[in-house]
Amino acid sequence: MSMRTGELSEDRVHRVVVGVALLLCGSAGLARADERLHLAWTAPADCPDREQVMREVDALLGDSPTTHPESVDVSVEVARAADDAWRVRIETPARGGRRELVGKSCRALVDAVDVILALMIEPELEPRKQPEPEPAIVVPPPEPPAALPPPSPPSSVAIAAGLVLEGDVGALPRAALGVGARGALLLGRTRVEASIVGFLPTRARVDGRSTAGADIRLEVGTLGVCHLWPLGPVELGPCLTLELGRMHGKGFGVDSPGDGAAFWAAARAGADLGVPFGQHVALHLRAEAVAPLVELGFVLDNVGPVHQPSSVGLRTQLAGEYRF
């Protein structure tokens, strides 16, 4: 038996080349997931891995032709959520897209992700096998927290103590200077104060007799309340004060000068200006009108009246205090 080798005709060679070219062109036009999808996959060990997902996407694409040649970069993260639920986050950085799905099982979420990835590769796809994913809940982005009202300033309670330098016009025969001490209970902006002040004696003379008269002095204790509001770096507000004490007189220039004392009571009303220096030190300036609540006067026997306080006087005060 003999074999004959025939020559391949030019027509048959042409048909073979054309067939191979058509086969290659057809294969190049298929939407293959591994060529079109750059997938970053993160999931727990009991979920499908990246390779399985790529195979499932290939199965969905089948032999669908490629109509959108651009590649897709996508990141998928699957994780457990609260209450035995699962959550998947899908991000496409180049497209600025982000989706979140929640489901009852990892498998149900991965089935939904397979379809989404296949549609990213070929939006006009009509998959041969498109699973019906479990209904998922789309999680909206968290809303920014509502602005809270500013907290109300806490009420402060403190104690202050300091020295007082006080001036009087009207209660004594002449303008007089007094020194003393003061303490205060600070309840927020309200001050409850108590003080003790002694005034230096001033001299009063009997009318028409320059050599006869009396030296008058005054010692008082006060209880008052002020309410100060902040006004820039200082504090300003009204004050009301009750003043109780003793006025004492000692005569001179007569044969039997003698001395005497009388009860003193007055009401004061005015304003206080506080200037804080740091957290503990403050300086207070105060001006108040003084109205006596009792009538009194000093008289030298067989000579005549020496002094009677004015119906309205003025009291000024400079006080430095330390706040504890």
PDB file of C-alpha atoms in Angstrom:
ATOM      1  CA  MET A   1       0.000   0.000   0.000  1.00  0.00           C
ATOM      2  CA  SER A   2       1.320   3.353  -0.847  1.00  0.00           C
ATOM      3  CA  MET A   3       0.431   6.783   0.526  1.00  0.00           C
ATOM      4  CA  ARG A   4       0.069   9.861  -1.557  1.00  0.00           C
ATOM      5  CA  THR A   5       0.812  13.245  -0.166  1.00  0.00           C
ATOM      6  CA  GLY A   6      -1.297  15.885  -1.711  1.00  0.00           C
ATOM      7  CA  GLU A   7      -0.480  19.495  -1.912  1.00  0.00           C
ATOM      8  CA  LEU A   8      -2.641  21.923   0.084  1.00  0.00           C
ATOM      9  CA  SER A   9      -4.441  24.053  -2.421  1.00  0.00           C
ATOM     10  CA  GLU A  10      -4.354  27.816  -2.201  1.00  0.00           C
ATOM     11  CA  ASP A  11      -8.139  27.869  -1.752  1.00  0.00           C
ATOM     12  CA  ARG A  12      -8.044  25.575   1.284  1.00  0.00           C
ATOM     13  CA  VAL A  13      -5.237  27.590   2.884  1.00  0.00           C
ATOM     14  CA  HIS A  14      -7.306  30.745   2.537  1.00  0.00           C
ATOM     15  CA  ARG A  15     -10.326  29.106   4.176  1.00  0.00           C
ATOM     16  CA  VAL A  16      -8.246  27.900   7.162  1.00  0.00           C
ATOM     17  CA  VAL A  17      -6.672  31.347   7.765  1.00  0.00           C
ATOM     18  CA  VAL A  18     -10.042  33.082   7.610  1.00  0.00           C
ATOM     19  CA  GLY A  19     -11.570  30.594  10.072  1.00  0.00           C
ATOM     20  CA  VAL A  20      -8.787  31.019  12.581  1.00  0.00           C
ATOM     21  CA  ALA A  21      -9.026  34.792  12.333  1.00  0.00           C
ATOM     22  CA  LEU A  22     -12.790  34.688  12.909  1.00  0.00           C
ATOM     23  CA  LEU A  23     -12.277  32.438  15.928  1.00  0.00           C
ATOM     24  CA  LEU A  24      -9.702  34.779  17.419  1.00  0.00           C
ATOM     25  CA  CYS A  25     -11.823  37.841  16.791  1.00  0.00           C
ATOM     26  CA  GLY A  26     -14.860  36.185  18.362  1.00  0.00           C
ATOM     27  CA  SER A  27     -12.918  35.221  21.468  1.00  0.00           C
ATOM     28  CA  ALA A  28     -11.477  38.706  21.839  1.00  0.00           C
ATOM     29  CA  GLY A  29     -14.987  40.197  21.798  1.00  0.00           C
ATOM     30  CA  LEU A  30     -16.278  38.274  24.809  1.00  0.00           C
ATOM     31  CA  ALA A  31     -16.711  40.118  28.075  1.00  0.00           C
ATOM     32  CA  ARG A  32     -14.309  38.156  30.263  1.00  0.00           C
ATOM     33  CA  ALA A  33     -14.280  39.153  33.960  1.00  0.00           C
ATOM     34  CA  ASP A  34     -10.599  38.513  34.554  1.00  0.00           C
ATOM     35  CA  GLU A  35      -9.689  40.875  31.686  1.00  0.00           C
ATOM     36  CA  ARG A  36     -12.188  43.619  32.402  1.00  0.00           C
ATOM     37  CA  LEU A  37     -12.459  43.654  36.193  1.00  0.00           C
ATOM     38  CA  HIS A  38      -9.753  44.709  38.670  1.00  0.00           C
ATOM     39  CA  LEU A  39     -11.305  43.396  41.858  1.00  0.00           C
ATOM     40  CA  ALA A  40     -10.035  43.949  45.414  1.00  0.00           C
ATOM     41  CA  TRP A  41     -11.952  41.407  47.514  1.00  0.00           C
ATOM     42  CA  THR A  42     -12.136  41.231  51.323  1.00  0.00           C
ATOM     43  CA  ALA A  43     -14.377  38.716  53.063  1.00  0.00           C
ATOM     44  CA  PRO A  44     -14.366  36.301  56.019  1.00  0.00           C
ATOM     45  CA  ALA A  45     -13.104  32.770  55.491  1.00  0.00           C
ATOM     46  CA  ASP A  46     -16.613  31.274  55.425  1.00  0.00           C
ATOM     47  CA  CYS A  47     -17.610  33.449  52.449  1.00  0.00           C
ATOM     48  CA  PRO A  48     -16.719  32.828  48.783  1.00  0.00           C
ATOM     49  CA  ASP A  49     -13.212  33.944  47.870  1.00  0.00           C
ATOM     50  CA  ARG A  50     -12.148  36.167  44.986  1.00  0.00           C
ATOM     51  CA  GLU A  51     -11.537  33.349  42.532  1.00  0.00           C
ATOM     52  CA  GLN A  52     -15.008  31.915  43.099  1.00  0.00           C
ATOM     53  CA  VAL A  53     -16.574  35.324  42.629  1.00  0.00           C
ATOM     54  CA  MET A  54     -14.691  35.829  39.341  1.00  0.00           C
ATOM     55  CA  ARG A  55     -15.907  32.445  38.094  1.00  0.00           C
ATOM     56  CA  GLU A  56     -19.485  33.301  38.999  1.00  0.00           C
ATOM     57  CA  VAL A  57     -19.241  36.642  37.202  1.00  0.00           C
ATOM     58  CA  ASP A  58     -17.861  34.829  34.120  1.00  0.00           C
ATOM     59  CA  ALA A  59     -20.825  32.471  34.241  1.00  0.00           C
ATOM     60  CA  LEU A  60     -23.231  35.420  34.312  1.00  0.00           C
ATOM     61  CA  LEU A  61     -21.475  37.105  31.371  1.00  0.00           C
ATOM     62  CA  GLY A  62     -21.459  33.919  29.291  1.00  0.00           C
ATOM     63  CA  ASP A  63     -20.717  34.744  25.650  1.00  0.00           C
ATOM     64  CA  SER A  64     -22.091  38.278  25.784  1.00  0.00           C
ATOM     65  CA  PRO A  65     -20.163  40.557  23.394  1.00  0.00           C
ATOM     66  CA  THR A  66     -18.132  43.426  24.774  1.00  0.00           C
ATOM     67  CA  THR A  67     -19.669  46.827  24.085  1.00  0.00           C
ATOM     68  CA  HIS A  68     -17.765  48.869  26.702  1.00  0.00           C
ATOM     69  CA  PRO A  69     -14.042  48.162  26.514  1.00  0.00           C
ATOM     70  CA  GLU A  70     -13.033  50.186  29.590  1.00  0.00           C
ATOM     71  CA  SER A  71     -11.756  48.200  32.566  1.00  0.00           C
ATOM     72  CA  VAL A  72     -13.382  48.590  35.974  1.00  0.00           C
ATOM     73  CA  ASP A  73     -11.578  49.073  39.303  1.00  0.00           C
ATOM     74  CA  VAL A  74     -13.775  47.983  42.187  1.00  0.00           C
ATOM     75  CA  SER A  75     -13.275  47.222  45.879  1.00  0.00           C
ATOM     76  CA  VAL A  76     -15.648  44.913  47.749  1.00  0.00           C
ATOM     77  CA  GLU A  77     -15.638  44.324  51.500  1.00  0.00           C
ATOM     78  CA  VAL A  78     -17.923  41.780  53.162  1.00  0.00           C
ATOM     79  CA  ALA A  79     -18.227  41.737  56.946  1.00  0.00           C
ATOM     80  CA  ARG A  80     -20.545  40.655  59.719  1.00  0.00           C
ATOM     81  CA  ALA A  81     -22.887  43.312  61.086  1.00  0.00           C
ATOM     82  CA  ALA A  82     -24.913  43.445  64.269  1.00  0.00           C
ATOM     83  CA  ASP A  83     -27.787  41.049  65.010  1.00  0.00           C
ATOM     84  CA  ASP A  84     -26.407  38.183  62.889  1.00  0.00           C
ATOM     85  CA  ALA A  85     -26.663  40.241  59.713  1.00  0.00           C
ATOM     86  CA  TRP A  86     -24.078  40.713  56.955  1.00  0.00           C
ATOM     87  CA  ARG A  87     -22.964  43.902  55.312  1.00  0.00           C
ATOM     88  CA  VAL A  88     -21.185  44.481  52.004  1.00  0.00           C
ATOM     89  CA  ARG A  89     -19.580  47.722  50.831  1.00  0.00           C
ATOM     90  CA  ILE A  90     -18.907  48.228  47.101  1.00  0.00           C
ATOM     91  CA  GLU A  91     -16.682  51.113  46.019  1.00  0.00           C
ATOM     92  CA  THR A  92     -15.528  52.246  42.581  1.00  0.00           C
ATOM     93  CA  PRO A  93     -12.861  54.889  43.277  1.00  0.00           C
ATOM     94  CA  ALA A  94     -12.508  56.049  39.664  1.00  0.00           C
ATOM     95  CA  ARG A  95     -16.248  56.588  39.330  1.00  0.00           C
ATOM     96  CA  GLY A  96     -16.694  57.961  42.839  1.00  0.00           C
ATOM     97  CA  GLY A  97     -19.394  55.410  43.597  1.00  0.00           C
ATOM     98  CA  ARG A  98     -20.238  53.647  46.841  1.00  0.00           C
ATOM     99  CA  ARG A  99     -23.024  51.250  47.798  1.00  0.00           C
ATOM    100  CA  GLU A 100     -23.833  49.321  50.935  1.00  0.00           C
ATOM    101  CA  LEU A 101     -26.108  46.306  51.205  1.00  0.00           C
ATOM    102  CA  VAL A 102     -27.289  44.376  54.235  1.00  0.00           C
ATOM    103  CA  GLY A 103     -28.538  40.798  54.142  1.00  0.00           C
ATOM    104  CA  LYS A 104     -29.179  37.779  56.326  1.00  0.00           C
ATOM    105  CA  SER A 105     -26.360  35.650  54.884  1.00  0.00           C
ATOM    106  CA  CYS A 106     -23.022  36.058  53.147  1.00  0.00           C
ATOM    107  CA  ARG A 107     -24.139  33.844  50.262  1.00  0.00           C
ATOM    108  CA  ALA A 108     -27.160  36.015  49.527  1.00  0.00           C
ATOM    109  CA  LEU A 109     -25.043  39.163  49.471  1.00  0.00           C
ATOM    110  CA  VAL A 110     -22.377  37.582  47.221  1.00  0.00           C
ATOM    111  CA  ASP A 111     -25.094  36.568  44.722  1.00  0.00           C
ATOM    112  CA  ALA A 112     -26.173  40.201  44.563  1.00  0.00           C
ATOM    113  CA  VAL A 113     -22.545  41.356  44.229  1.00  0.00           C
ATOM    114  CA  ASP A 114     -22.021  38.918  41.309  1.00  0.00           C
ATOM    115  CA  VAL A 115     -24.847  40.578  39.378  1.00  0.00           C
ATOM    116  CA  ILE A 116     -23.618  44.091  40.203  1.00  0.00           C
ATOM    117  CA  LEU A 117     -20.064  43.268  39.049  1.00  0.00           C
ATOM    118  CA  ALA A 118     -21.320  41.714  35.817  1.00  0.00           C
ATOM    119  CA  LEU A 119     -23.375  44.825  35.058  1.00  0.00           C
ATOM    120  CA  MET A 120     -20.327  47.017  35.758  1.00  0.00           C
ATOM    121  CA  ILE A 121     -18.454  45.118  33.051  1.00  0.00           C
ATOM    122  CA  GLU A 122     -21.341  45.002  30.580  1.00  0.00           C
ATOM    123  CA  PRO A 123     -24.225  47.389  31.441  1.00  0.00           C
ATOM    124  CA  GLU A 124     -26.340  46.047  28.534  1.00  0.00           C
ATOM    125  CA  LEU A 125     -25.973  42.475  29.728  1.00  0.00           C
ATOM    126  CA  GLU A 126     -28.864  40.034  29.643  1.00  0.00           C
ATOM    127  CA  PRO A 127     -27.386  37.285  31.837  1.00  0.00           C
ATOM    128  CA  ARG A 128     -28.133  33.653  31.052  1.00  0.00           C
ATOM    129  CA  LYS A 129     -28.258  32.908  34.738  1.00  0.00           C
ATOM    130  CA  GLN A 130     -29.223  35.780  36.971  1.00  0.00           C
ATOM    131  CA  PRO A 131     -29.913  34.644  40.542  1.00  0.00           C
ATOM    132  CA  GLU A 132     -32.593  36.384  42.518  1.00  0.00           C
ATOM    133  CA  PRO A 133     -30.741  37.865  45.464  1.00  0.00           C
ATOM    134  CA  GLU A 134     -32.295  38.085  48.858  1.00  0.00           C
ATOM    135  CA  PRO A 135     -33.965  41.477  49.390  1.00  0.00           C
ATOM    136  CA  ALA A 136     -31.326  43.813  50.724  1.00  0.00           C
ATOM    137  CA  ILE A 137     -31.603  46.935  52.777  1.00  0.00           C
ATOM    138  CA  VAL A 138     -29.810  49.966  51.396  1.00  0.00           C
ATOM    139  CA  VAL A 139     -28.090  51.727  54.275  1.00  0.00           C
ATOM    140  CA  PRO A 140     -28.201  55.517  53.828  1.00  0.00           C
ATOM    141  CA  PRO A 141     -25.112  57.495  54.758  1.00  0.00           C
ATOM    142  CA  PRO A 142     -25.178  58.576  58.393  1.00  0.00           C
ATOM    143  CA  GLU A 143     -26.633  61.982  59.042  1.00  0.00           C
ATOM    144  CA  PRO A 144     -24.426  64.490  60.831  1.00  0.00           C
ATOM    145  CA  PRO A 145     -25.304  64.794  64.504  1.00  0.00           C
ATOM    146  CA  ALA A 146     -27.655  67.597  65.365  1.00  0.00           C
ATOM    147  CA  ALA A 147     -25.991  70.604  66.899  1.00  0.00           C
ATOM    148  CA  LEU A 148     -26.442  70.574  70.653  1.00  0.00           C
ATOM    149  CA  PRO A 149     -27.373  73.773  72.476  1.00  0.00           C
ATOM    150  CA  PRO A 150     -24.460  75.303  74.345  1.00  0.00           C
ATOM    151  CA  PRO A 151     -24.366  74.155  77.958  1.00  0.00           C
ATOM    152  CA  SER A 152     -25.614  76.666  80.485  1.00  0.00           C
ATOM    153  CA  PRO A 153     -22.831  77.990  82.702  1.00  0.00           C
ATOM    154  CA  PRO A 154     -22.648  76.138  86.013  1.00  0.00           C
ATOM    155  CA  SER A 155     -23.678  78.072  89.075  1.00  0.00           C
ATOM    156  CA  SER A 156     -20.648  78.915  91.177  1.00  0.00           C
ATOM    157  CA  VAL A 157     -20.485  79.318  94.937  1.00  0.00           C
ATOM    158  CA  ALA A 158     -17.466  80.991  96.474  1.00  0.00           C
ATOM    159  CA  ILE A 159     -16.399  83.081  99.460  1.00  0.00           C
ATOM    160  CA  ALA A 160     -14.528  86.389  99.316  1.00  0.00           C
ATOM    161  CA  ALA A 161     -12.888  88.472 102.005  1.00  0.00           C
ATOM    162  CA  GLY A 162     -10.977  91.738 101.956  1.00  0.00           C
ATOM    163  CA  LEU A 163     -10.331  95.239 103.298  1.00  0.00           C
ATOM    164  CA  VAL A 164     -12.517  98.305 102.803  1.00  0.00           C
ATOM    165  CA  LEU A 165     -11.653 101.992 102.550  1.00  0.00           C
ATOM    166  CA  GLU A 166     -14.864 104.058 102.853  1.00  0.00           C
ATOM    167  CA  GLY A 167     -15.709 107.713 102.562  1.00  0.00           C
ATOM    168  CA  ASP A 168     -18.761 109.471 104.048  1.00  0.00           C
ATOM    169  CA  VAL A 169     -20.432 112.773 103.319  1.00  0.00           C
ATOM    170  CA  GLY A 170     -23.537 113.721 105.321  1.00  0.00           C
ATOM    171  CA  ALA A 171     -23.666 111.355 108.253  1.00  0.00           C
ATOM    172  CA  LEU A 172     -20.789 113.068 110.116  1.00  0.00           C
ATOM    173  CA  PRO A 173     -20.122 116.790 110.482  1.00  0.00           C
ATOM    174  CA  ARG A 174     -17.526 116.762 107.724  1.00  0.00           C
ATOM    175  CA  ALA A 175     -16.333 114.389 105.021  1.00  0.00           C
ATOM    176  CA  ALA A 176     -14.859 111.459 106.870  1.00  0.00           C
ATOM    177  CA  LEU A 177     -12.718 108.447 106.084  1.00  0.00           C
ATOM    178  CA  GLY A 178     -13.359 104.961 107.446  1.00  0.00           C
ATOM    179  CA  VAL A 179     -11.504 101.638 107.297  1.00  0.00           C
ATOM    180  CA  GLY A 180     -12.804  98.136 107.870  1.00  0.00           C
ATOM    181  CA  ALA A 181     -13.166  94.573 106.624  1.00  0.00           C
ATOM    182  CA  ARG A 182     -15.736  92.828 104.446  1.00  0.00           C
ATOM    183  CA  GLY A 183     -16.772  89.276 103.661  1.00  0.00           C
ATOM    184  CA  ALA A 184     -19.047  88.073 100.843  1.00  0.00           C
ATOM    185  CA  LEU A 185     -20.819  84.922  99.761  1.00  0.00           C
ATOM    186  CA  LEU A 186     -20.783  84.692  95.959  1.00  0.00           C
ATOM    187  CA  LEU A 187     -23.767  82.847  94.463  1.00  0.00           C
ATOM    188  CA  GLY A 188     -23.149  83.081  90.746  1.00  0.00           C
ATOM    189  CA  ARG A 189     -23.683  86.754  89.925  1.00  0.00           C
ATOM    190  CA  THR A 190     -25.271  87.556  93.298  1.00  0.00           C
ATOM    191  CA  ARG A 191     -23.209  88.777  96.263  1.00  0.00           C
ATOM    192  CA  VAL A 192     -24.379  88.677  99.879  1.00  0.00           C
ATOM    193  CA  GLU A 193     -22.064  90.924 101.916  1.00  0.00           C
ATOM    194  CA  ALA A 194     -21.343  91.831 105.519  1.00  0.00           C
ATOM    195  CA  SER A 195     -18.857  94.455 106.687  1.00  0.00           C
ATOM    196  CA  ILE A 196     -17.610  96.377 109.715  1.00  0.00           C
ATOM    197  CA  VAL A 197     -16.274  99.939 109.283  1.00  0.00           C
ATOM    198  CA  GLY A 198     -15.060 102.540 111.747  1.00  0.00           C
ATOM    199  CA  PHE A 199     -14.842 106.216 110.716  1.00  0.00           C
ATOM    200  CA  LEU A 200     -12.244 108.616 112.059  1.00  0.00           C
ATOM    201  CA  PRO A 201     -13.771 111.320 114.294  1.00  0.00           C
ATOM    202  CA  THR A 202     -14.608 114.693 112.795  1.00  0.00           C
ATOM    203  CA  ARG A 203     -15.084 117.941 114.733  1.00  0.00           C
ATOM    204  CA  ALA A 204     -18.282 119.950 114.856  1.00  0.00           C
ATOM    205  CA  ARG A 205     -18.557 123.413 116.417  1.00  0.00           C
ATOM    206  CA  VAL A 206     -21.483 125.217 117.976  1.00  0.00           C
ATOM    207  CA  ASP A 207     -22.745 128.039 115.803  1.00  0.00           C
ATOM    208  CA  GLY A 208     -21.244 131.319 116.940  1.00  0.00           C
ATOM    209  CA  ARG A 209     -18.742 129.681 119.287  1.00  0.00           C
ATOM    210  CA  SER A 210     -15.579 128.534 117.574  1.00  0.00           C
ATOM    211  CA  THR A 211     -14.118 127.155 120.779  1.00  0.00           C
ATOM    212  CA  ALA A 212     -17.011 124.885 121.755  1.00  0.00           C
ATOM    213  CA  GLY A 213     -18.208 121.770 120.018  1.00  0.00           C
ATOM    214  CA  ALA A 214     -17.845 117.988 119.838  1.00  0.00           C
ATOM    215  CA  ASP A 215     -15.810 115.314 118.156  1.00  0.00           C
ATOM    216  CA  ILE A 216     -18.180 112.867 116.394  1.00  0.00           C
ATOM    217  CA  ARG A 217     -17.297 109.386 115.260  1.00  0.00           C
ATOM    218  CA  LEU A 218     -19.290 106.535 113.723  1.00  0.00           C
ATOM    219  CA  GLU A 219     -18.930 102.752 113.807  1.00  0.00           C
ATOM    220  CA  VAL A 220     -21.241 100.652 111.597  1.00  0.00           C
ATOM    221  CA  GLY A 221     -21.943  97.120 110.566  1.00  0.00           C
ATOM    222  CA  THR A 222     -23.650  96.402 107.245  1.00  0.00           C
ATOM    223  CA  LEU A 223     -25.551  93.610 105.534  1.00  0.00           C
ATOM    224  CA  GLY A 224     -26.216  93.968 101.825  1.00  0.00           C
ATOM    225  CA  VAL A 225     -26.830  92.247  98.508  1.00  0.00           C
ATOM    226  CA  CYS A 226     -25.566  93.073  95.016  1.00  0.00           C
ATOM    227  CA  HIS A 227     -26.216  91.520  91.618  1.00  0.00           C
ATOM    228  CA  LEU A 228     -23.448  92.093  89.090  1.00  0.00           C
ATOM    229  CA  TRP A 229     -23.592  91.405  85.355  1.00  0.00           C
ATOM    230  CA  PRO A 230     -20.492  90.978  83.164  1.00  0.00           C
ATOM    231  CA  LEU A 231     -19.754  94.034  81.074  1.00  0.00           C
ATOM    232  CA  GLY A 232     -16.698  93.198  78.999  1.00  0.00           C
ATOM    233  CA  PRO A 233     -13.794  92.636  81.386  1.00  0.00           C
ATOM    234  CA  VAL A 234     -15.655  94.165  84.383  1.00  0.00           C
ATOM    235  CA  GLU A 235     -18.821  93.532  86.402  1.00  0.00           C
ATOM    236  CA  LEU A 236     -21.509  96.123  87.097  1.00  0.00           C
ATOM    237  CA  GLY A 237     -24.785  96.037  89.008  1.00  0.00           C
ATOM    238  CA  PRO A 238     -27.011  97.482  91.760  1.00  0.00           C
ATOM    239  CA  CYS A 239     -26.611  97.073  95.523  1.00  0.00           C
ATOM    240  CA  LEU A 240     -28.929  97.458  98.505  1.00  0.00           C
ATOM    241  CA  THR A 241     -27.490  97.704 102.030  1.00  0.00           C
ATOM    242  CA  LEU A 242     -28.808  97.977 105.581  1.00  0.00           C
ATOM    243  CA  GLU A 243     -26.463  99.784 107.959  1.00  0.00           C
ATOM    244  CA  LEU A 244     -26.629  99.595 111.761  1.00  0.00           C
ATOM    245  CA  GLY A 245     -24.211 101.139 114.247  1.00  0.00           C
ATOM    246  CA  ARG A 246     -23.446 103.721 116.875  1.00  0.00           C
ATOM    247  CA  MET A 247     -22.649 107.424 116.620  1.00  0.00           C
ATOM    248  CA  HIS A 248     -20.592 108.803 119.504  1.00  0.00           C
ATOM    249  CA  GLY A 249     -19.876 112.420 120.445  1.00  0.00           C
ATOM    250  CA  LYS A 250     -17.482 113.965 122.967  1.00  0.00           C
ATOM    251  CA  GLY A 251     -17.782 117.669 123.791  1.00  0.00           C
ATOM    252  CA  PHE A 252     -15.037 120.246 124.184  1.00  0.00           C
ATOM    253  CA  GLY A 253     -14.710 123.951 125.001  1.00  0.00           C
ATOM    254  CA  VAL A 254     -17.185 124.021 127.879  1.00  0.00           C
ATOM    255  CA  ASP A 255     -16.975 123.498 131.620  1.00  0.00           C
ATOM    256  CA  SER A 256     -18.741 120.130 131.530  1.00  0.00           C
ATOM    257  CA  PRO A 257     -18.320 118.791 127.990  1.00  0.00           C
ATOM    258  CA  GLY A 258     -19.516 115.272 128.644  1.00  0.00           C
ATOM    259  CA  ASP A 259     -20.093 112.647 125.960  1.00  0.00           C
ATOM    260  CA  GLY A 260     -22.926 110.578 124.572  1.00  0.00           C
ATOM    261  CA  ALA A 261     -23.805 107.881 122.050  1.00  0.00           C
ATOM    262  CA  ALA A 262     -26.887 107.147 119.934  1.00  0.00           C
ATOM    263  CA  PHE A 263     -28.124 104.226 117.857  1.00  0.00           C
ATOM    264  CA  TRP A 264     -27.588 104.669 114.119  1.00  0.00           C
ATOM    265  CA  ALA A 265     -29.546 102.976 111.319  1.00  0.00           C
ATOM    266  CA  ALA A 266     -29.569 103.813 107.627  1.00  0.00           C
ATOM    267  CA  ALA A 267     -30.514 102.353 104.250  1.00  0.00           C
ATOM    268  CA  ARG A 268     -28.115 102.518 101.325  1.00  0.00           C
ATOM    269  CA  ALA A 269     -28.680 102.035  97.583  1.00  0.00           C
ATOM    270  CA  GLY A 270     -26.223 102.391  94.729  1.00  0.00           C
ATOM    271  CA  ALA A 271     -24.054 100.625  92.178  1.00  0.00           C
ATOM    272  CA  ASP A 272     -20.919  98.489  92.340  1.00  0.00           C
ATOM    273  CA  LEU A 273     -18.189  98.146  89.715  1.00  0.00           C
ATOM    274  CA  GLY A 274     -16.042  95.012  90.019  1.00  0.00           C
ATOM    275  CA  VAL A 275     -12.687  94.655  88.275  1.00  0.00           C
ATOM    276  CA  PRO A 276     -11.304  91.076  88.453  1.00  0.00           C
ATOM    277  CA  PHE A 277      -7.554  90.529  88.378  1.00  0.00           C
ATOM    278  CA  GLY A 278      -7.194  86.852  87.548  1.00  0.00           C
ATOM    279  CA  GLN A 279      -9.315  84.164  89.163  1.00  0.00           C
ATOM    280  CA  HIS A 280      -8.967  85.060  92.848  1.00  0.00           C
ATOM    281  CA  VAL A 281      -8.322  88.813  93.211  1.00  0.00           C
ATOM    282  CA  ALA A 282     -10.816  91.606  92.510  1.00  0.00           C
ATOM    283  CA  LEU A 283     -11.166  95.338  93.165  1.00  0.00           C
ATOM    284  CA  HIS A 284     -14.594  96.928  93.801  1.00  0.00           C
ATOM    285  CA  LEU A 285     -15.621 100.559  93.508  1.00  0.00           C
ATOM    286  CA  ARG A 286     -19.003 101.532  94.937  1.00  0.00           C
ATOM    287  CA  ALA A 287     -21.133 104.665  95.338  1.00  0.00           C
ATOM    288  CA  GLU A 288     -24.346 104.675  97.402  1.00  0.00           C
ATOM    289  CA  ALA A 289     -26.900 107.156  98.663  1.00  0.00           C
ATOM    290  CA  VAL A 290     -27.452 106.954 102.429  1.00  0.00           C
ATOM    291  CA  ALA A 291     -30.783 107.707 104.110  1.00  0.00           C
ATOM    292  CA  PRO A 292     -30.900 107.648 107.958  1.00  0.00           C
ATOM    293  CA  LEU A 293     -33.747 105.569 109.389  1.00  0.00           C
ATOM    294  CA  VAL A 294     -33.622 107.246 112.834  1.00  0.00           C
ATOM    295  CA  GLU A 295     -33.503 110.876 113.928  1.00  0.00           C
ATOM    296  CA  LEU A 296     -30.648 111.836 116.189  1.00  0.00           C
ATOM    297  CA  GLY A 297     -28.594 114.884 117.106  1.00  0.00           C
ATOM    298  CA  PHE A 298     -25.896 116.010 119.515  1.00  0.00           C
ATOM    299  CA  VAL A 299     -26.400 118.949 121.843  1.00  0.00           C
ATOM    300  CA  LEU A 300     -24.077 120.543 124.415  1.00  0.00           C
ATOM    301  CA  ASP A 301     -26.013 121.267 127.568  1.00  0.00           C
ATOM    302  CA  ASN A 302     -26.625 124.962 128.129  1.00  0.00           C
ATOM    303  CA  VAL A 303     -24.795 125.731 124.859  1.00  0.00           C
ATOM    304  CA  GLY A 304     -26.809 124.445 121.902  1.00  0.00           C
ATOM    305  CA  PRO A 305     -26.939 121.857 119.117  1.00  0.00           C
ATOM    306  CA  VAL A 306     -23.653 120.568 117.744  1.00  0.00           C
ATOM    307  CA  HIS A 307     -24.500 118.108 114.949  1.00  0.00           C
ATOM    308  CA  GLN A 308     -27.425 116.449 113.172  1.00  0.00           C
ATOM    309  CA  PRO A 309     -26.881 114.036 110.208  1.00  0.00           C
ATOM    310  CA  SER A 310     -28.168 115.041 106.767  1.00  0.00           C
ATOM    311  CA  SER A 311     -31.395 113.500 105.548  1.00  0.00           C
ATOM    312  CA  VAL A 312     -29.515 112.084 102.510  1.00  0.00           C
ATOM    313  CA  GLY A 313     -25.802 111.439 102.417  1.00  0.00           C
ATOM    314  CA  LEU A 314     -23.233 109.811 100.124  1.00  0.00           C
ATOM    315  CA  ARG A 315     -21.057 106.825 100.809  1.00  0.00           C
ATOM    316  CA  THR A 316     -18.152 105.777  98.540  1.00  0.00           C
ATOM    317  CA  GLN A 317     -16.163 102.596  98.894  1.00  0.00           C
ATOM    318  CA  LEU A 318     -12.961 101.053  97.589  1.00  0.00           C
ATOM    319  CA  ALA A 319     -12.501  97.375  98.488  1.00  0.00           C
ATOM    320  CA  GLY A 320      -9.962  94.764  97.575  1.00  0.00           C
ATOM    321  CA  GLU A 321     -10.905  91.121  98.032  1.00  0.00           C
ATOM    322  CA  TYR A 322      -9.556  87.621  97.637  1.00  0.00           C
ATOM    323  CA  ARG A 323     -11.908  84.934  96.382  1.00  0.00           C
ATOM    324  CA  PHE A 324     -11.496  81.438  97.775  1.00  0.00           C
TER     325      PHE A 324
END
